[in-house]
Short mmCIF file of C-alpha atoms in Angstrom, two decimals:
data_model
loop_
_atom_site.label_atom_id
_atom_site.label_comp_id
_atom_site.label_asym_id
_atom_site.label_seq_id
_atom_site.Cartn_x
_atom_site.Cartn_y
_atom_site.Cartn_z
CA MET A 16 -0.07 -0.06 0.04
CA GLN A 17 3.10 2.57 0.89
CA LYS A 18 4.55 1.72 -2.68
CA VAL A 19 1.39 2.92 -4.08
CA ILE A 20 1.03 5.98 -2.08
CA ILE A 21 4.76 6.95 -2.92
CA GLN A 22 4.29 6.37 -6.73
CA ASP A 23 1.29 8.68 -6.40
CA TYR A 24 3.41 11.37 -4.76
CA LEU A 25 5.96 11.01 -7.30
CA ASN A 26 3.54 11.28 -10.22
CA ASN A 27 2.13 14.62 -8.93
CA TYR A 28 5.28 16.13 -7.70
CA PHE A 29 8.17 14.61 -9.51
CA SER A 30 6.61 13.70 -12.78
CA HIS A 31 9.85 14.28 -14.92
CA PHE A 32 11.43 11.27 -12.96
CA GLU A 33 11.73 8.43 -15.56
CA PRO A 34 9.51 5.80 -14.50
CA LYS A 35 12.47 3.32 -13.57
CA LEU A 36 13.75 5.90 -10.96
CA LYS A 37 10.11 6.24 -9.57
CA ASN A 38 9.88 2.38 -9.01
CA ALA A 39 13.31 2.34 -7.25
CA LEU A 40 12.34 5.20 -5.14
CA ALA A 41 8.83 3.52 -4.37
CA GLU A 42 10.72 0.21 -3.35
CA GLY A 43 13.55 2.26 -1.16
CA CYS A 44 11.89 5.24 0.47
CA THR A 45 9.52 5.55 3.38
CA ILE A 46 6.89 8.12 4.11
CA LYS A 47 6.96 10.54 7.07
CA THR A 48 4.90 13.41 8.29
CA PHE A 49 5.97 16.20 10.42
CA PRO A 50 3.59 18.49 12.53
CA ALA A 51 3.80 22.19 12.39
CA GLY A 52 6.67 23.20 14.57
CA GLU A 53 8.74 20.09 14.60
CA GLN A 54 12.34 19.94 13.66
CA LEU A 55 13.31 18.21 10.53
CA MET A 56 16.92 19.07 10.51
CA GLN A 57 19.47 20.16 13.38
CA THR A 58 22.71 21.52 13.75
CA GLY A 59 25.53 18.80 14.17
CA GLN A 60 23.29 15.85 13.24
CA TYR A 61 24.13 13.12 10.76
CA PHE A 62 21.90 12.49 7.93
CA LYS A 63 20.84 9.03 7.49
CA SER A 64 18.44 10.04 4.65
CA THR A 65 17.74 12.79 2.39
CA MET A 66 14.18 14.26 1.92
CA LEU A 67 11.84 14.93 -1.25
CA LEU A 68 8.77 17.34 0.16
CA VAL A 69 5.43 16.36 -1.00
CA GLY A 70 3.21 18.32 1.15
CA GLY A 71 3.34 21.06 3.70
CA LEU A 72 6.08 24.02 3.89
CA VAL A 73 9.55 23.93 5.47
CA LYS A 74 11.78 26.58 6.74
CA VAL A 75 15.58 26.19 6.59
CA TYR A 76 17.81 28.80 8.64
CA ARG A 77 20.77 29.23 10.80
CA GLN A 78 21.08 29.77 14.44
CA GLY A 79 23.60 31.92 15.97
CA ASP A 80 25.54 31.23 19.41
CA ASP A 81 23.13 33.78 20.92
CA GLY A 82 20.20 31.89 19.69
CA GLY A 83 18.92 34.25 17.04
CA GLU A 84 17.94 32.92 13.70
CA PHE A 85 18.83 33.84 10.13
CA PHE A 86 16.50 32.71 7.52
CA VAL A 87 18.14 30.83 4.53
CA TYR A 88 15.25 29.49 2.15
CA HIS A 89 11.93 27.75 2.22
CA LEU A 90 11.11 24.11 0.84
CA GLU A 91 7.87 23.54 -0.88
CA PRO A 92 6.28 20.21 -2.52
CA GLY A 93 8.24 19.36 -5.36
CA SER A 94 11.76 20.13 -3.98
CA ALA A 95 14.47 18.81 -1.99
CA CYS A 96 17.15 20.45 0.24
CA ALA A 97 20.45 20.81 -1.21
CA LEU A 98 22.28 20.87 2.08
CA SER A 99 20.80 17.78 3.40
CA MET A 100 21.57 16.25 -0.07
CA ILE A 101 25.50 17.37 0.10
CA CYS A 102 25.69 16.28 3.98
CA ALA A 103 24.28 12.97 3.35
CA ALA A 104 26.39 12.10 0.49
CA LYS A 105 29.62 13.18 2.24
CA GLN A 106 28.34 12.16 5.89
CA GLU A 107 29.22 15.25 7.29
CA LYS A 108 27.23 16.85 10.10
CA SER A 109 24.48 19.56 9.14
CA GLU A 110 25.41 23.15 9.80
CA VAL A 111 21.40 24.29 9.45
CA LEU A 112 18.23 23.97 11.04
CA ALA A 113 14.69 22.96 9.39
CA THR A 114 11.35 23.39 10.66
CA ALA A 115 7.91 22.48 9.41
CA VAL A 116 6.01 25.59 9.04
CA GLU A 117 3.09 23.77 8.71
CA ASP A 118 2.05 19.93 8.70
CA THR A 119 4.72 18.65 6.47
CA THR A 120 4.82 15.25 4.38
CA ALA A 121 8.24 13.88 3.17
CA LEU A 122 9.77 10.89 1.15
CA LEU A 123 12.98 9.93 3.11
CA VAL A 124 15.49 8.54 0.57
CA PRO A 125 18.22 6.42 2.19
CA ILE A 126 21.87 7.34 1.71
CA ALA A 127 22.49 3.81 0.79
CA MET A 128 20.58 4.76 -2.40
CA MET A 129 22.24 7.89 -3.23
CA ASP A 130 25.48 6.73 -5.32
CA ASP A 131 23.17 4.28 -7.34
CA LEU A 132 20.44 6.98 -7.96
CA MET A 133 23.40 9.24 -9.51
CA ARG A 134 24.91 6.40 -11.44
CA ASP A 135 21.82 4.93 -12.72
CA TYR A 136 19.32 7.39 -13.63
CA LYS A 137 19.79 10.66 -15.42
CA THR A 138 16.85 12.37 -14.42
CA TRP A 139 18.00 12.27 -10.80
CA TYR A 140 21.24 13.24 -11.60
CA TYR A 141 19.75 16.50 -13.30
CA PHE A 142 17.45 17.00 -10.57
CA VAL A 143 20.09 17.09 -7.60
CA LEU A 144 22.18 19.47 -10.11
CA GLU A 145 19.02 21.65 -10.33
CA THR A 146 18.38 21.59 -6.89
CA TYR A 147 21.95 22.78 -6.06
CA ARG A 148 21.51 25.68 -8.71
CA SER A 149 18.40 26.69 -7.73
CA ARG A 150 19.46 26.67 -3.88
CA PHE A 151 22.72 28.77 -4.58
CA GLU A 152 20.35 31.24 -6.62
CA GLU A 153 18.37 31.59 -3.61
CA LEU A 154 21.22 32.24 -1.08
CA LEU A 155 22.34 34.79 -3.74
CA GLU A 156 19.33 36.48 -3.53
CA VAL A 157 19.51 36.69 0.25
CA ILE A 158 22.76 38.27 0.02
CA ASP A 159 21.91 40.84 -2.24
CA HIS A 160 18.79 41.99 -0.34
CA ILE A 161 21.09 42.25 2.84
CA ALA A 162 23.64 44.04 0.92
CA PHE A 163 21.69 46.12 -1.62
CA LYS A 164 17.89 46.41 -0.04
CA SER A 165 16.92 48.18 2.97
CA MET A 166 14.54 46.56 5.59
CA ASP A 167 11.49 47.87 4.36
CA GLU A 168 12.22 46.61 0.84
CA ARG A 169 13.09 43.36 2.40
CA LEU A 170 9.99 43.15 4.71
CA ALA A 171 7.84 43.86 1.42
CA TYR A 172 9.49 41.12 -0.59
CA HIS A 173 9.39 38.78 2.41
CA LEU A 174 5.44 39.19 2.92
CA GLU A 175 4.69 38.85 -0.84
CA LYS A 176 6.99 35.76 -0.97
CA LEU A 177 4.95 34.22 1.90
CA SER A 178 1.67 35.09 0.59
CA LYS A 179 2.65 33.24 -2.93
CA GLN A 180 3.96 30.06 -0.72
CA HIS A 181 0.92 29.93 1.23
CA GLY A 182 -1.58 30.88 -1.48
CA SER A 183 -3.19 33.48 0.54
CA LYS A 184 -3.22 37.16 1.14
CA GLU A 185 -4.03 36.44 4.95
CA LEU A 186 -0.63 35.88 6.64
CA TYR A 187 -0.60 33.99 10.02
CA THR A 188 2.65 35.04 11.57
CA THR A 189 3.97 36.79 14.08
CA HIS A 190 6.29 40.02 14.12
CA GLN A 191 8.82 38.48 16.16
CA GLN A 192 8.84 35.78 13.49
CA ILE A 193 9.45 38.03 10.80
CA ALA A 194 12.12 39.73 12.64
CA SER A 195 13.88 36.41 13.23
CA ASP A 196 13.55 35.54 9.72
CA LEU A 197 14.86 38.96 8.49
CA GLY A 198 17.48 39.07 11.24
CA SER A 199 16.08 42.21 12.70
CA SER A 200 14.13 43.12 15.94
CA ARG A 201 10.40 42.99 16.67
CA GLU A 202 10.49 46.74 17.21
CA VAL A 203 11.84 47.39 13.84
CA ILE A 204 9.35 45.18 11.90
CA SER A 205 6.47 46.43 13.81
CA ARG A 206 7.55 49.88 13.14
CA LEU A 207 7.74 49.27 9.64
CA LEU A 208 4.38 47.16 9.51
CA LYS A 209 2.45 50.09 10.97
CA LYS A 210 4.01 52.23 8.37
CA MET A 211 2.95 50.08 5.63
CA GLU A 212 -0.60 49.92 7.12
CA GLN A 213 -0.80 53.54 7.19
CA HIS A 214 0.00 53.29 3.45
CA GLY A 215 -2.61 51.03 2.88
CA LYS A 216 -0.31 48.26 1.99
CA VAL A 217 -1.48 45.70 4.74
CA VAL A 218 -3.93 45.45 7.25
CA LEU A 219 -2.70 44.47 10.88
CA GLN A 220 -4.99 42.08 12.74
CA ARG A 221 -4.43 40.52 16.22
CA ASN A 222 -3.17 37.19 15.03
CA SER A 223 -2.39 37.95 11.10
CA ILE A 224 -1.15 40.09 8.38
CA GLN A 225 -3.39 40.59 5.50
CA LEU A 226 -1.84 42.04 2.30
CA ARG A 227 -3.62 44.47 0.06
CA ASN A 228 -3.28 44.87 -3.85
#
């Protein structure tokens, strides 16, 4: 039964995989669900598998010595974490954390399969390369925003991106969480959000932020 479910996930979110690759993954993968708030990766851990996301949303981030967070990127259905692939393949410890933003489902691909998948299946090989490329571009985007954008521009971009990922103009998040994602303080984010509200760009509610066109 699990093989059938995995095949359905692969057909829905990884349709570009060749049929033999889907069969191999259906044989070797397992399904795991993570409730919202649960950590999928921790700093210093070794990986026994890499993940193909088939439901939910995951935040990948770094954590400083003072406990502060720095947002790196989000993982959505149809994607994989390049950093976990690298660490799994090289048997190195993770240097990032990942937390389920909402209830999340993933296919776990054991480390033991990685070399065979890279060697035997072209679509997997190109998928891994594309994953590395896209994550590298996202890291460059983060660097560009830090170096060249003001905090109000970064905030507006962050809210728009969250809106697209959740498919909603109403975002259930806190000022503190946004501040952590952007490496700022809650006071600064609250002030900028109030300014956006005054300009008619958002509506601030008790537990949510509503974006306006």
